[in-house]
Amino acid sequence: MKEHESKLANVLFRVVCLLTFFFLVVGNCGCSQSISSDYRLEVFKDPSGDRDIARIMEVPDIYDSTKRAVNLSGAMNEVLGFRMDIQADGLVELSVGDFSSPDERLITGNTKVYRIHRVEVPGWPGWHIRTIEPKRREPSVADVLVPVDAPRGGLPQETTDGKKIELWFDVRIPKGTLPGSYVAPVKVFVDGELADRVDLSLEVWPFVLPEVGDPDILVDVDQQKLFFNHVTLDGKPHGPARILEGSPVRSQLQGVLSSTMRMLQEHGLNPQLPYLYPVTKIGGDGNLEVNWDDYDKVVSGYIDGSSYSNRIASAILEIPFDESFPRPPRYGAVSSPLHSRLLNEYFGNAARHFAEKGWLQRSYVSIPCEYADMEGSRELLEHYAYIAKRADSRLRIMSGLPPQDLSLWGWYDFHYANQNDYVDIWTPRAQFYDFTAISEDFGSIPAWGLDRPPFSGSVDIASPAICTQVIPWQAKAAKASILHLGVANDWKKPIAGALSPQECIDHRADILLYPGSYFGLSEPVASIRLKRLRRGIQEISYLRLLQARGKGYIASTISQALVKRFGADVYDSSFMDGKLHCWVEDPALWENAKWIIADELLAAVDNRRISKEDALPTTIRWRRFIEAACSVDIEVVGARARPAEVRISDGVKIECNVRITNNQRIPLSGRVSFGNYPGVWNTDRGNQRINGIEPGQSASVTLTATTPSLTWDENGHCEFIVHYEDDSGAVDDCRGRLSHIVAQGSGSPVVIDGDLSDWASGVGNHASDFQLICGPGSGQAGALPVNRTHCFSRIHDDKVYLGFRCDTDREVNDFNVRGTTEVSPDGIPMTGECVEILLDPVNSCTRSAGDLYRIVISPSTVFWERGVSMDPPVGAKRPWPVAIRHACRKYDGFWTAELEIPLSSFPQEYRNGRIWGINFTRFDQARSEYSNWSGAVGYVYDPLRLGNLSIP
């Protein structure tokens, strides 16, 4: 019995030991057993790239879930950002310790944690619809960064039902940090108990990122809107135009302005106060008196750098001036003699004052301009610039007007005027930035203003991450000295309570800051888009390090591989039509570029000879990067048909326009041919050679074929393959689409009543299978709209009839028809829900939108024009005297339309026995999807990209 009890006691002792060991291990893992099994933690980079590409490139993973470690690497004076998502059921809190090295060196206070809040995209801008497929859209965007210790919106935070808490970490590597490895603990608590411990593993590289940016990136701060949203006086929002010495809330005004300027400067930007004016008044002698005292007290510390932690002075600053300051006479014009005299006195006074302060050489006067009124803006430039230069010839004039003759790129009725004598700094927005044109103005400074894709990146809330990160790279590639971002805080004045982030985004989608008052703070909070800008700026600093170490050729190669074209180099058929895919869009390739640069810099710092074995990983990374980023793009721009002789009965000639774009580093030559096509095609001229395409350039070739008669499928398409083989033997194929329908003869006229029941589909008169305009290429799969559109064509008694059925997932009565005939500057109809018919009876295949006949029909209205209404104009607008009969009907889940177009409204010689150019487009308002029948990508108002309509 005693022996049995002894054995039992021994077993119990072992069980107790095992349990003790188990709990010790669990305790060391940092997880409490009382925590819900719903707990999850994810760590990832922003932006996240394609995992397959990242693996091929051998880019290190940021998170090792086995070791519970976040792997960070960077240079001194760099800020590393990453995201962490926590899913739990309970009250979540967080603590972050100091970084320590194995030899007990410390980095303290260098980690900031923010809770991410989301905002909804208020609407998809035209450039987004044109360039980004709907499947890549993010209607709810993680963007607002609230410090975790904020009174509201931070941590701790209660979570239930599997909801995530999204966090952003900023890890700063201070200058002076010794290179090596450091670790900091991050502890997650749920309901007061330790749920997890993750280590931040930091590798500090032995080099320092440059402090000053190149080029200089300017951002404006509207101090009055800043004050209105953070300062109250007598319980009301308080927003003085200036910070007055006697203001009872002066310290609050100074505090919010100081924190805002520092935040922007710490992210690599040069913040300015262009709306802060000196005090002016008309003296008793009728002369202008200017008091700069209050202005100087506000701006001096920012201009000389003493108000910033890094003590870096502003590289450039704007002298306060616009059309409202100095204030024009109450009953006089801006160009009146009285106002001109006051301006002369003001500019002279400003020049003297800035010269006394030592600021004049880095200052400028910005002349307002409006692209919608080009002639008026030119007159204002000459007027203001003349007065400013006459007041003091040292004043530098900045103008945002285009420096080049845009009539050469399709701007109809553009009257070019050489204004080089008036301008010292050219800063057009990116769409009109032409470095060659600016460089012809000897001594002028090239600069540009932020625009939108494809001409530049964007900080719009709808922008994909790389679309923002690429902006500093574009500034560098543009060879510009200055980039102007716009206003960081263009908010509304609050009426009742603090403005929410959503209200701010609804007001202006490209703000970089949000009012912190909504979260109980006395200063603004940053956006993730601001962090992405900072990342791009730091990457440019890496390039500068390479150049400083004699490896500028590497920096240039990487830059050209990632940023392929920019500004006016993007133009295709016109200044309004930009080529797509102008920069690498996969974040994994951008991350790989940083590691390539780091490898080169580490080798330079070590100052040692690298063996072939050590160099092999870097060589492989280089090769894979170049193969992935420096591709050859082949696309079918358009496929058109025309009678081989006089009539269609004589046979048909097919002309396929193919464009080859060389994104490689060496010139490109090769052959283009039809690879797969219907057997009835005779392709004697379907094989063409292209020679010497320079890096970054494109070349076009026309393949031709003849056929006794066209064949097409039930949707009106004939697909074929274009084959490209370069001289090295590398091959690539592209799918093309020849779209064609025939106006089927009808024994009786069509009743125009919106009822399509009498539209039996005949042989070849049905057009469908529309492609999204943002698709990857003509005829490519994966670019289909959600809702289908069907078109039918008939002809009777010298009249062409078109019928449409448009599926929709919204009640048709809910559509908001905007009542405008115009196309947006991005080439998207502004009418709302509609179908467009684009006609080119002459079938000349020009590249001008002015050669098109355009009809737009919506569920409630119709209009037509010859040419296309755009502002600025592309091509001529001419009268089209025609009476088009039409009718529409609304059904559950779709709407219909019918049109009758008399052939007599077109030139006699093109009415019968001919092939017209034609395309149908559909703007699905409910889904913001823009699609077209011919498969045109990016832009539909180029006649070369139309489909084909046979008129018997």
PDB file of C-alpha atoms in Angstrom, residues 216 218 272 314-319 321 347 351 354 359-367 381 384-385 388-390 392-399 421-426 443-447 481-482:
ATOM      1  CA  ASP A 216      12.457  71.526 -52.342  1.00  0.00           C
ATOM      2  CA  LEU A 218       6.597  73.234 -50.742  1.00  0.00           C
ATOM      3  CA  GLN A 272       4.820  78.102 -46.024  1.00  0.00           C
ATOM      4  CA  SER A 314      13.462  77.358 -45.281  1.00  0.00           C
ATOM      5  CA  ALA A 315      15.074  77.079 -48.670  1.00  0.00           C
ATOM      6  CA  ILE A 316      12.437  79.213 -50.377  1.00  0.00           C
ATOM      7  CA  LEU A 317       9.500  81.359 -49.287  1.00  0.00           C
ATOM      8  CA  GLU A 318       6.613  83.183 -50.872  1.00  0.00           C
ATOM      9  CA  ILE A 319       6.133  86.930 -50.480  1.00  0.00           C
ATOM     10  CA  PHE A 321       0.483  88.549 -52.444  1.00  0.00           C
ATOM     11  CA  PHE A 347       6.238  95.350 -53.931  1.00  0.00           C
ATOM     12  CA  ALA A 351      11.563  93.804 -51.462  1.00  0.00           C
ATOM     13  CA  PHE A 354      12.936  91.002 -47.209  1.00  0.00           C
ATOM     14  CA  TRP A 359      15.359  86.648 -47.156  1.00  0.00           C
ATOM     15  CA  LEU A 360      15.080  88.243 -50.598  1.00  0.00           C
ATOM     16  CA  GLN A 361      17.409  85.921 -52.516  1.00  0.00           C
ATOM     17  CA  ARG A 362      15.293  82.875 -51.612  1.00  0.00           C
ATOM     18  CA  SER A 363      11.878  84.488 -52.001  1.00  0.00           C
ATOM     19  CA  TYR A 364       9.466  84.865 -54.894  1.00  0.00           C
ATOM     20  CA  VAL A 365       6.180  86.481 -55.906  1.00  0.00           C
ATOM     21  CA  SER A 366       3.597  84.005 -57.177  1.00  0.00           C
ATOM     22  CA  ILE A 367       1.234  85.387 -59.827  1.00  0.00           C
ATOM     23  CA  LEU A 381       0.978  87.875 -65.362  1.00  0.00           C
ATOM     24  CA  TYR A 384       1.655  92.125 -62.060  1.00  0.00           C
ATOM     25  CA  ALA A 385       5.134  91.084 -63.165  1.00  0.00           C
ATOM     26  CA  ALA A 388       6.817  94.037 -59.419  1.00  0.00           C
ATOM     27  CA  LYS A 389       9.965  94.249 -61.560  1.00  0.00           C
ATOM     28  CA  ARG A 390       9.587  97.991 -61.876  1.00  0.00           C
ATOM     29  CA  ASP A 392      12.400  96.193 -57.549  1.00  0.00           C
ATOM     30  CA  SER A 393      14.206  94.236 -60.236  1.00  0.00           C
ATOM     31  CA  ARG A 394      15.467  91.766 -57.636  1.00  0.00           C
ATOM     32  CA  LEU A 395      11.991  90.304 -57.128  1.00  0.00           C
ATOM     33  CA  ARG A 396      11.598  86.859 -58.685  1.00  0.00           C
ATOM     34  CA  ILE A 397       8.309  86.046 -60.425  1.00  0.00           C
ATOM     35  CA  MET A 398       6.731  82.587 -60.269  1.00  0.00           C
ATOM     36  CA  SER A 399       4.064  81.616 -62.793  1.00  0.00           C
ATOM     37  CA  ASP A 421      10.929  88.065 -69.908  1.00  0.00           C
ATOM     38  CA  TYR A 422       8.349  88.099 -67.107  1.00  0.00           C
ATOM     39  CA  VAL A 423       8.996  84.744 -65.424  1.00  0.00           C
ATOM     40  CA  ASP A 424      11.888  83.618 -63.238  1.00  0.00           C
ATOM     41  CA  ILE A 425      10.338  80.409 -61.891  1.00  0.00           C
ATOM     42  CA  TRP A 426       8.053  78.307 -64.093  1.00  0.00           C
ATOM     43  CA  GLY A 443      18.283  81.400 -66.230  1.00  0.00           C
ATOM     44  CA  SER A 444      14.752  80.406 -65.249  1.00  0.00           C
ATOM     45  CA  ILE A 445      14.120  77.854 -62.512  1.00  0.00           C
ATOM     46  CA  PRO A 446      12.087  74.722 -63.371  1.00  0.00           C
ATOM     47  CA  ALA A 447       9.320  73.890 -60.898  1.00  0.00           C
ATOM     48  CA  SER A 481      14.167  72.640 -58.180  1.00  0.00           C
ATOM     49  CA  ILE A 482      10.721  73.047 -56.617  1.00  0.00           C
TER      50      ILE A 482
END
